[in-house]
Amino acid sequence: MILRAALAGIVALGLLVTPLAAEAQPARRVPRIGVLGELSPADPFLAAFRQGLRELGYIEGQSIVVEYRYAHGVVERFPELAAELIRLNVEVLLVGGAVAARSAKAQTKTVPIVFVLPGDPVGSGLVASLARPGGNATGTSTLLPELSRKQLELLKSAAPRISRVTVLYNSAGRPGAGLALDATREAARALAVELQIVEVRQPNELASAIAAAKAHHADALLALSAAVLGERLAQLAELASQHRLPAIYVRREFAEAGGLLAYGPSFPDNYRRAATYVDRILKGAKPADLPVEQPTKIELVINLKTAKALGLTIPQSLLQRADQVIE
């Protein structure tokens, strides 16, 4: 009887202690990150980033909180949007290209920044080196300055008779844009192609830029990567088609929207890989110690329907090199 009473007392004591112990456990902290979207909520890049988070076991709204702000292709909004996210006390800030990254770095020296699309992170002043970034920023690069030369060569291969090419670009404080432009000029000299340079500062300037190309008697179009153009890829493809201009852009979505050629790294893949950087930083890694990754695959997409509409016969050698041919 005495033993039974003692056991009952221990059980009762356990019932009293267990809730107190449970109450003493600290609530699990849910990390909060900020995402500066260069385009809109429908941006496929951000969908790829969310996929990357899911692959790492994060459930948005449960095990991680994501604050989004969107610039809709207007780069002048980057500083205010970055500042707004930083004021929310995010633990990591995800941004797109060099302009967004520089805007974020101007706002904070302590909040870790993961960039995704700079063409030249070192030349843009984002990192000290690719292997040892230093500071509070790291991420993935796109090698765009190096690719711009190849883009003009591919355009010339697809349409050998072209001699005047209009280049659309946006400087907006992007050192990489100047490097890409220099590489394009170098390729133009080797290919005996005359270039017309037209800057597009706002999305609504695209139609007038194409009109300037036609006034210059351009017979092809090369659009260098920029958020201001990424917001209007379908319109860019449509305008190029209307004016019968063979055109190339870095993103495969351009060819899928009706552009002739696309050549460049997979931007969605960069965003998916960026989730790994966010994960490592949340687990204690410092951006200064995380090397910048470069793309491992460059995609060539050819729209044969557009080629036929333009009266072009794409060489078989070029078709064989393509990662995707749209028929």
mmCIF file of C-alpha atoms in Angstrom:
data_model
loop_
_atom_site.group_PDB
_atom_site.id
_atom_site.type_symbol
_atom_site.label_atom_id
_atom_site.label_comp_id
_atom_site.label_asym_id
_atom_site.label_seq_id
_atom_site.Cartn_x
_atom_site.Cartn_y
_atom_site.Cartn_z
ATOM 1 C CA MET A 1 0.000 0.000 0.000
ATOM 2 C CA ILE A 2 2.806 2.357 0.927
ATOM 3 C CA LEU A 3 4.586 1.554 -2.404
ATOM 4 C CA ARG A 4 1.346 2.103 -4.356
ATOM 5 C CA ALA A 5 0.788 5.451 -2.672
ATOM 6 C CA ALA A 6 4.363 6.493 -3.392
ATOM 7 C CA LEU A 7 3.987 5.632 -7.081
ATOM 8 C CA ALA A 8 0.734 7.533 -7.289
ATOM 9 C CA GLY A 9 2.456 10.541 -5.787
ATOM 10 C CA ILE A 10 5.268 10.367 -8.315
ATOM 11 C CA VAL A 11 2.790 10.166 -11.199
ATOM 12 C CA ALA A 12 0.842 13.124 -9.869
ATOM 13 C CA LEU A 13 4.015 15.102 -9.463
ATOM 14 C CA GLY A 14 4.971 14.210 -13.041
ATOM 15 C CA LEU A 15 1.628 15.500 -14.285
ATOM 16 C CA LEU A 16 2.291 18.762 -12.527
ATOM 17 C CA VAL A 17 5.871 19.104 -13.685
ATOM 18 C CA THR A 18 5.366 18.128 -17.348
ATOM 19 C CA PRO A 19 3.141 21.110 -18.290
ATOM 20 C CA LEU A 20 5.508 23.436 -16.476
ATOM 21 C CA ALA A 21 8.474 21.993 -18.375
ATOM 22 C CA ALA A 22 6.590 22.347 -21.650
ATOM 23 C CA GLU A 23 5.754 25.943 -20.821
ATOM 24 C CA ALA A 24 9.402 26.592 -20.060
ATOM 25 C CA GLN A 25 10.469 25.602 -23.607
ATOM 26 C CA PRO A 26 11.157 28.730 -25.702
ATOM 27 C CA ALA A 27 9.016 29.183 -28.798
ATOM 28 C CA ARG A 28 10.792 28.136 -31.977
ATOM 29 C CA ARG A 29 12.065 31.177 -33.860
ATOM 30 C CA VAL A 30 10.803 31.459 -37.418
ATOM 31 C CA PRO A 31 13.379 33.185 -39.654
ATOM 32 C CA ARG A 32 12.246 36.183 -41.709
ATOM 33 C CA ILE A 33 13.846 36.986 -45.070
ATOM 34 C CA GLY A 34 13.239 39.783 -47.551
ATOM 35 C CA VAL A 35 12.943 39.408 -51.321
ATOM 36 C CA LEU A 36 13.350 42.385 -53.644
ATOM 37 C CA GLY A 37 11.606 41.282 -56.834
ATOM 38 C CA GLU A 38 12.781 43.167 -59.907
ATOM 39 C CA LEU A 39 9.594 42.396 -61.826
ATOM 40 C CA SER A 40 6.182 41.401 -60.426
ATOM 41 C CA PRO A 41 4.474 38.767 -58.238
ATOM 42 C CA ALA A 42 4.129 36.606 -61.370
ATOM 43 C CA ASP A 43 7.912 36.547 -61.805
ATOM 44 C CA PRO A 44 8.924 32.941 -62.665
ATOM 45 C CA PHE A 45 12.310 33.558 -61.037
ATOM 46 C CA LEU A 46 10.703 33.940 -57.625
ATOM 47 C CA ALA A 47 8.734 30.746 -58.199
ATOM 48 C CA ALA A 48 12.096 29.005 -58.738
ATOM 49 C CA PHE A 49 13.433 30.508 -55.513
ATOM 50 C CA ARG A 50 10.412 29.247 -53.584
ATOM 51 C CA GLN A 51 10.968 25.821 -55.126
ATOM 52 C CA GLY A 52 14.540 25.924 -53.868
ATOM 53 C CA LEU A 53 13.309 26.724 -50.359
ATOM 54 C CA ARG A 54 10.852 23.812 -50.475
ATOM 55 C CA GLU A 55 13.616 21.445 -51.603
ATOM 56 C CA LEU A 56 15.546 22.456 -48.491
ATOM 57 C CA GLY A 57 12.571 21.690 -46.252
ATOM 58 C CA TYR A 58 11.234 25.222 -45.698
ATOM 59 C CA ILE A 59 7.485 25.820 -45.680
ATOM 60 C CA GLU A 60 6.645 29.433 -46.418
ATOM 61 C CA GLY A 61 4.445 30.916 -43.710
ATOM 62 C CA GLN A 62 5.332 28.123 -41.273
ATOM 63 C CA SER A 63 9.057 27.438 -40.986
ATOM 64 C CA ILE A 64 10.068 30.643 -42.788
ATOM 65 C CA VAL A 65 8.497 34.056 -43.370
ATOM 66 C CA VAL A 66 9.187 35.788 -46.693
ATOM 67 C CA GLU A 67 8.536 39.503 -47.185
ATOM 68 C CA TYR A 68 8.218 40.519 -50.858
ATOM 69 C CA ARG A 69 8.555 43.913 -52.521
ATOM 70 C CA TYR A 70 8.312 44.402 -56.310
ATOM 71 C CA ALA A 71 9.916 47.048 -58.539
ATOM 72 C CA HIS A 72 8.043 46.166 -61.780
ATOM 73 C CA GLY A 73 11.176 46.828 -63.828
ATOM 74 C CA VAL A 74 11.644 50.381 -62.472
ATOM 75 C CA VAL A 75 15.205 50.331 -61.146
ATOM 76 C CA GLU A 76 14.826 53.721 -59.450
ATOM 77 C CA ARG A 77 12.585 51.990 -56.886
ATOM 78 C CA PHE A 78 15.288 49.596 -55.710
ATOM 79 C CA PRO A 79 16.722 51.834 -52.919
ATOM 80 C CA GLU A 80 13.370 52.550 -51.260
ATOM 81 C CA LEU A 81 12.227 48.925 -51.506
ATOM 82 C CA ALA A 82 15.518 47.620 -50.110
ATOM 83 C CA ALA A 83 15.321 50.115 -47.227
ATOM 84 C CA GLU A 84 11.741 49.075 -46.504
ATOM 85 C CA LEU A 85 12.699 45.404 -46.270
ATOM 86 C CA ILE A 86 15.683 46.156 -44.039
ATOM 87 C CA ARG A 87 13.423 48.090 -41.655
ATOM 88 C CA LEU A 88 11.404 44.886 -41.228
ATOM 89 C CA ASN A 89 14.487 43.351 -39.556
ATOM 90 C CA VAL A 90 14.892 40.590 -42.115
ATOM 91 C CA GLU A 91 17.741 38.170 -41.470
ATOM 92 C CA VAL A 92 18.692 37.817 -45.144
ATOM 93 C CA LEU A 93 17.873 39.963 -48.165
ATOM 94 C CA LEU A 94 17.551 38.350 -51.603
ATOM 95 C CA VAL A 95 18.029 40.632 -54.627
ATOM 96 C CA GLY A 96 18.386 40.179 -58.373
ATOM 97 C CA GLY A 97 21.003 41.981 -60.448
ATOM 98 C CA ALA A 98 23.849 44.384 -59.762
ATOM 99 C CA VAL A 99 21.698 47.521 -59.474
ATOM 100 C CA ALA A 100 19.424 45.967 -56.857
ATOM 101 C CA ALA A 101 22.420 44.547 -54.998
ATOM 102 C CA ARG A 102 24.243 47.879 -54.966
ATOM 103 C CA SER A 103 21.066 49.600 -53.765
ATOM 104 C CA ALA A 104 20.789 47.100 -50.915
ATOM 105 C CA LYS A 105 24.473 47.406 -49.961
ATOM 106 C CA ALA A 106 24.078 51.180 -49.767
ATOM 107 C CA GLN A 107 21.373 50.635 -47.142
ATOM 108 C CA THR A 108 23.146 48.155 -44.857
ATOM 109 C CA LYS A 109 26.593 46.817 -44.030
ATOM 110 C CA THR A 110 25.310 44.170 -41.640
ATOM 111 C CA VAL A 111 22.242 42.439 -43.108
ATOM 112 C CA PRO A 112 23.426 39.536 -45.314
ATOM 113 C CA ILE A 113 22.598 40.049 -49.002
ATOM 114 C CA VAL A 114 22.239 37.220 -51.514
ATOM 115 C CA PHE A 115 22.368 38.452 -55.124
ATOM 116 C CA VAL A 116 21.387 36.301 -58.086
ATOM 117 C CA LEU A 117 22.046 37.902 -61.474
ATOM 118 C CA PRO A 118 25.027 40.302 -61.555
ATOM 119 C CA GLY A 119 27.105 39.857 -64.687
ATOM 120 C CA ASP A 120 30.299 41.036 -62.985
ATOM 121 C CA PRO A 121 30.060 41.063 -59.173
ATOM 122 C CA VAL A 122 33.697 42.121 -58.756
ATOM 123 C CA GLY A 123 33.548 44.941 -61.327
ATOM 124 C CA SER A 124 30.245 46.080 -59.830
ATOM 125 C CA GLY A 125 31.903 46.488 -56.450
ATOM 126 C CA LEU A 126 29.672 43.890 -54.793
ATOM 127 C CA VAL A 127 32.480 41.545 -53.718
ATOM 128 C CA ALA A 128 36.240 41.685 -53.332
ATOM 129 C CA SER A 129 36.658 38.462 -55.296
ATOM 130 C CA LEU A 130 34.540 35.534 -56.431
ATOM 131 C CA ALA A 131 36.359 33.107 -54.132
ATOM 132 C CA ARG A 132 36.399 35.384 -51.065
ATOM 133 C CA PRO A 133 33.562 37.899 -51.353
ATOM 134 C CA GLY A 134 34.229 39.797 -48.121
ATOM 135 C CA GLY A 135 31.601 42.158 -46.758
ATOM 136 C CA ASN A 136 27.933 41.224 -46.405
ATOM 137 C CA ALA A 137 27.037 40.083 -49.947
ATOM 138 C CA THR A 138 27.445 36.931 -52.012
ATOM 139 C CA GLY A 139 25.412 34.807 -54.433
ATOM 140 C CA THR A 140 25.389 33.690 -58.056
ATOM 141 C CA SER A 141 26.637 35.406 -61.212
ATOM 142 C CA THR A 142 25.573 35.259 -64.872
ATOM 143 C CA LEU A 143 28.777 36.006 -66.855
ATOM 144 C CA LEU A 144 26.768 38.385 -69.058
ATOM 145 C CA PRO A 145 29.667 40.601 -70.201
ATOM 146 C CA GLU A 146 31.421 37.532 -71.589
ATOM 147 C CA LEU A 147 28.234 36.256 -73.239
ATOM 148 C CA SER A 148 27.338 39.441 -75.108
ATOM 149 C CA ARG A 149 30.110 38.850 -77.644
ATOM 150 C CA LYS A 150 28.763 35.367 -78.337
ATOM 151 C CA GLN A 151 25.218 36.685 -78.681
ATOM 152 C CA LEU A 152 26.193 38.900 -81.594
ATOM 153 C CA GLU A 153 28.068 36.021 -83.224
ATOM 154 C CA LEU A 154 24.981 33.789 -82.942
ATOM 155 C CA LEU A 155 22.763 36.511 -84.377
ATOM 156 C CA LYS A 156 25.115 36.854 -87.349
ATOM 157 C CA SER A 157 25.158 33.049 -87.813
ATOM 158 C CA ALA A 158 21.360 32.908 -87.879
ATOM 159 C CA ALA A 159 21.044 35.888 -90.211
ATOM 160 C CA PRO A 160 24.333 36.156 -92.177
ATOM 161 C CA ARG A 161 23.240 39.167 -94.253
ATOM 162 C CA ILE A 162 22.745 41.549 -91.349
ATOM 163 C CA SER A 163 25.082 44.543 -91.296
ATOM 164 C CA ARG A 164 23.410 47.050 -88.943
ATOM 165 C CA VAL A 165 22.444 45.947 -85.455
ATOM 166 C CA THR A 166 20.707 48.054 -82.827
ATOM 167 C CA VAL A 167 21.820 47.287 -79.278
ATOM 168 C CA LEU A 168 19.313 47.993 -76.499
ATOM 169 C CA TYR A 169 20.818 48.436 -73.058
ATOM 170 C CA ASN A 170 20.329 50.154 -69.731
ATOM 171 C CA SER A 171 23.276 51.590 -67.824
ATOM 172 C CA ALA A 172 21.542 52.725 -64.588
ATOM 173 C CA GLY A 173 24.708 52.461 -62.521
ATOM 174 C CA ARG A 174 25.573 49.020 -63.858
ATOM 175 C CA PRO A 175 29.329 48.616 -64.542
ATOM 176 C CA GLY A 176 28.525 45.236 -66.099
ATOM 177 C CA ALA A 177 26.451 46.975 -68.765
ATOM 178 C CA GLY A 178 29.496 48.922 -69.919
ATOM 179 C CA LEU A 179 31.588 45.750 -70.025
ATOM 180 C CA ALA A 180 28.917 43.959 -72.051
ATOM 181 C CA LEU A 181 28.728 46.908 -74.428
ATOM 182 C CA ASP A 182 32.498 46.911 -74.901
ATOM 183 C CA ALA A 183 32.479 43.177 -75.651
ATOM 184 C CA THR A 184 29.670 43.688 -78.173
ATOM 185 C CA ARG A 185 31.590 46.465 -79.917
ATOM 186 C CA GLU A 186 34.645 44.226 -80.114
ATOM 187 C CA ALA A 187 32.585 41.436 -81.693
ATOM 188 C CA ALA A 188 30.990 43.911 -84.115
ATOM 189 C CA ARG A 189 34.382 44.989 -85.409
ATOM 190 C CA ALA A 190 35.388 41.367 -86.004
ATOM 191 C CA LEU A 191 32.091 40.643 -87.798
ATOM 192 C CA ALA A 192 32.076 43.893 -89.825
ATOM 193 C CA VAL A 193 28.752 44.876 -88.239
ATOM 194 C CA GLU A 194 27.730 48.490 -87.586
ATOM 195 C CA LEU A 195 26.153 49.094 -84.180
ATOM 196 C CA GLN A 196 23.583 51.624 -83.064
ATOM 197 C CA ILE A 197 23.394 51.972 -79.284
ATOM 198 C CA VAL A 198 19.996 52.884 -77.821
ATOM 199 C CA GLU A 199 19.491 53.195 -74.067
ATOM 200 C CA VAL A 200 16.164 52.154 -72.575
ATOM 201 C CA ARG A 201 15.698 53.693 -69.122
ATOM 202 C CA GLN A 202 12.013 52.952 -68.515
ATOM 203 C CA PRO A 203 9.764 50.081 -69.688
ATOM 204 C CA ASN A 204 7.535 52.524 -71.586
ATOM 205 C CA GLU A 205 10.497 53.612 -73.740
ATOM 206 C CA LEU A 206 10.746 50.272 -75.498
ATOM 207 C CA ALA A 207 8.465 51.095 -78.452
ATOM 208 C CA SER A 208 10.318 54.335 -79.179
ATOM 209 C CA ALA A 209 13.642 52.483 -78.975
ATOM 210 C CA ILE A 210 12.521 50.011 -81.642
ATOM 211 C CA ALA A 211 11.276 52.915 -83.753
ATOM 212 C CA ALA A 212 14.745 54.462 -83.477
ATOM 213 C CA ALA A 213 16.228 51.174 -84.656
ATOM 214 C CA LYS A 214 14.063 51.198 -87.781
ATOM 215 C CA ALA A 215 14.870 54.847 -88.438
ATOM 216 C CA HIS A 216 18.535 53.821 -88.372
ATOM 217 C CA HIS A 217 17.730 51.112 -90.950
ATOM 218 C CA ALA A 218 18.767 48.405 -88.500
ATOM 219 C CA ASP A 219 18.353 44.864 -89.792
ATOM 220 C CA ALA A 220 18.724 43.076 -86.428
ATOM 221 C CA LEU A 221 18.340 43.659 -82.699
ATOM 222 C CA LEU A 222 20.503 42.669 -79.740
ATOM 223 C CA ALA A 223 19.004 43.421 -76.320
ATOM 224 C CA LEU A 224 21.481 43.325 -73.457
ATOM 225 C CA SER A 225 20.155 41.988 -70.169
ATOM 226 C CA ALA A 226 18.384 44.533 -67.949
ATOM 227 C CA ALA A 227 15.435 44.514 -65.550
ATOM 228 C CA VAL A 228 13.783 47.243 -67.599
ATOM 229 C CA LEU A 229 13.692 44.855 -70.589
ATOM 230 C CA GLY A 230 12.921 41.739 -68.578
ATOM 231 C CA GLU A 231 9.606 43.304 -67.552
ATOM 232 C CA ARG A 232 8.571 43.576 -71.233
ATOM 233 C CA LEU A 233 9.898 40.427 -72.912
ATOM 234 C CA ALA A 234 6.637 39.642 -74.732
ATOM 235 C CA GLN A 235 6.394 43.218 -75.981
ATOM 236 C CA LEU A 236 10.038 43.157 -77.061
ATOM 237 C CA ALA A 237 9.467 39.966 -79.049
ATOM 238 C CA GLU A 238 6.289 41.345 -80.603
ATOM 239 C CA LEU A 239 7.894 44.647 -81.640
ATOM 240 C CA ALA A 240 10.875 42.832 -83.149
ATOM 241 C CA SER A 241 8.458 40.630 -85.115
ATOM 242 C CA GLN A 242 6.344 43.566 -86.288
ATOM 243 C CA HIS A 243 9.416 45.346 -87.620
ATOM 244 C CA ARG A 244 10.877 42.129 -89.046
ATOM 245 C CA LEU A 245 14.015 42.326 -86.924
ATOM 246 C CA PRO A 246 15.913 39.134 -86.072
ATOM 247 C CA ALA A 247 16.541 39.565 -82.353
ATOM 248 C CA ILE A 248 18.423 37.917 -79.498
ATOM 249 C CA TYR A 249 18.129 38.243 -75.729
ATOM 250 C CA VAL A 250 19.692 36.429 -72.807
ATOM 251 C CA ARG A 251 16.571 34.742 -71.404
ATOM 252 C CA ARG A 252 14.954 31.658 -72.958
ATOM 253 C CA GLU A 253 11.532 33.196 -72.256
ATOM 254 C CA PHE A 254 12.266 35.713 -75.010
ATOM 255 C CA ALA A 255 12.436 32.974 -77.659
ATOM 256 C CA GLU A 256 9.388 31.289 -76.132
ATOM 257 C CA ALA A 257 7.512 34.591 -76.507
ATOM 258 C CA GLY A 258 8.386 34.810 -80.214
ATOM 259 C CA GLY A 259 11.901 36.225 -80.310
ATOM 260 C CA LEU A 260 14.295 34.570 -82.756
ATOM 261 C CA LEU A 261 17.119 33.590 -80.383
ATOM 262 C CA ALA A 262 17.887 33.347 -76.698
ATOM 263 C CA TYR A 263 21.354 32.650 -75.334
ATOM 264 C CA GLY A 264 22.391 32.735 -71.718
ATOM 265 C CA PRO A 265 22.332 31.008 -68.350
ATOM 266 C CA SER A 266 19.126 29.787 -66.744
ATOM 267 C CA PHE A 267 17.951 32.664 -64.556
ATOM 268 C CA PRO A 268 15.394 30.451 -62.724
ATOM 269 C CA ASP A 269 18.185 27.983 -61.943
ATOM 270 C CA ASN A 270 20.224 30.803 -60.386
ATOM 271 C CA TYR A 271 17.249 31.734 -58.209
ATOM 272 C CA ARG A 272 16.720 28.120 -57.155
ATOM 273 C CA ARG A 273 20.410 27.846 -56.209
ATOM 274 C CA ALA A 274 20.155 31.124 -54.284
ATOM 275 C CA ALA A 275 17.916 29.355 -51.763
ATOM 276 C CA THR A 276 20.984 27.336 -50.714
ATOM 277 C CA TYR A 277 22.826 30.559 -49.862
ATOM 278 C CA VAL A 278 19.880 31.769 -47.781
ATOM 279 C CA ASP A 279 19.752 28.427 -45.970
ATOM 280 C CA ARG A 280 23.469 28.432 -45.166
ATOM 281 C CA ILE A 281 23.371 32.011 -43.892
ATOM 282 C CA LEU A 282 20.360 31.270 -41.674
ATOM 283 C CA LYS A 283 22.374 28.380 -40.243
ATOM 284 C CA GLY A 284 25.282 30.640 -39.338
ATOM 285 C CA ALA A 285 27.485 30.998 -42.429
ATOM 286 C CA LYS A 286 28.861 34.452 -43.247
ATOM 287 C CA PRO A 287 28.427 35.906 -46.774
ATOM 288 C CA ALA A 288 32.082 36.947 -46.714
ATOM 289 C CA ASP A 289 33.102 33.272 -46.655
ATOM 290 C CA LEU A 290 30.670 31.913 -49.276
ATOM 291 C CA PRO A 291 32.190 31.942 -52.807
ATOM 292 C CA VAL A 292 30.169 33.396 -55.663
ATOM 293 C CA GLU A 293 28.882 30.666 -57.993
ATOM 294 C CA GLN A 294 29.019 31.028 -61.773
ATOM 295 C CA PRO A 295 26.638 29.314 -64.206
ATOM 296 C CA THR A 296 27.582 25.810 -65.264
ATOM 297 C CA LYS A 297 25.313 25.694 -68.311
ATOM 298 C CA ILE A 298 24.543 28.226 -71.046
ATOM 299 C CA GLU A 299 21.348 27.621 -73.048
ATOM 300 C CA LEU A 300 20.697 28.339 -76.715
ATOM 301 C CA VAL A 301 17.036 28.457 -77.751
ATOM 302 C CA ILE A 302 15.964 28.981 -81.382
ATOM 303 C CA ASN A 303 12.433 29.831 -82.487
ATOM 304 C CA LEU A 304 12.044 28.232 -85.924
ATOM 305 C CA LYS A 305 8.550 29.640 -86.387
ATOM 306 C CA THR A 306 9.954 33.145 -86.068
ATOM 307 C CA ALA A 307 12.840 32.288 -88.396
ATOM 308 C CA LYS A 308 10.399 31.151 -91.089
ATOM 309 C CA ALA A 309 8.268 34.267 -90.649
ATOM 310 C CA LEU A 310 11.422 36.366 -91.169
ATOM 311 C CA GLY A 311 12.413 34.344 -94.231
ATOM 312 C CA LEU A 312 15.521 32.950 -92.549
ATOM 313 C CA THR A 313 16.966 29.484 -92.958
ATOM 314 C CA ILE A 314 18.803 28.591 -89.769
ATOM 315 C CA PRO A 315 22.003 26.640 -90.520
ATOM 316 C CA GLN A 316 21.878 23.006 -89.489
ATOM 317 C CA SER A 317 25.092 23.453 -87.516
ATOM 318 C CA LEU A 318 23.349 26.074 -85.364
ATOM 319 C CA LEU A 319 20.253 23.937 -84.888
ATOM 320 C CA GLN A 320 22.399 21.053 -83.677
ATOM 321 C CA ARG A 321 23.923 23.274 -80.998
ATOM 322 C CA ALA A 322 20.553 24.399 -79.669
ATOM 323 C CA ASP A 323 19.259 23.185 -76.328
ATOM 324 C CA GLN A 324 15.715 23.792 -77.538
ATOM 325 C CA VAL A 325 14.203 24.404 -80.976
ATOM 326 C CA ILE A 326 10.686 25.860 -81.013
ATOM 327 C CA GLU A 327 8.739 24.704 -84.082
#
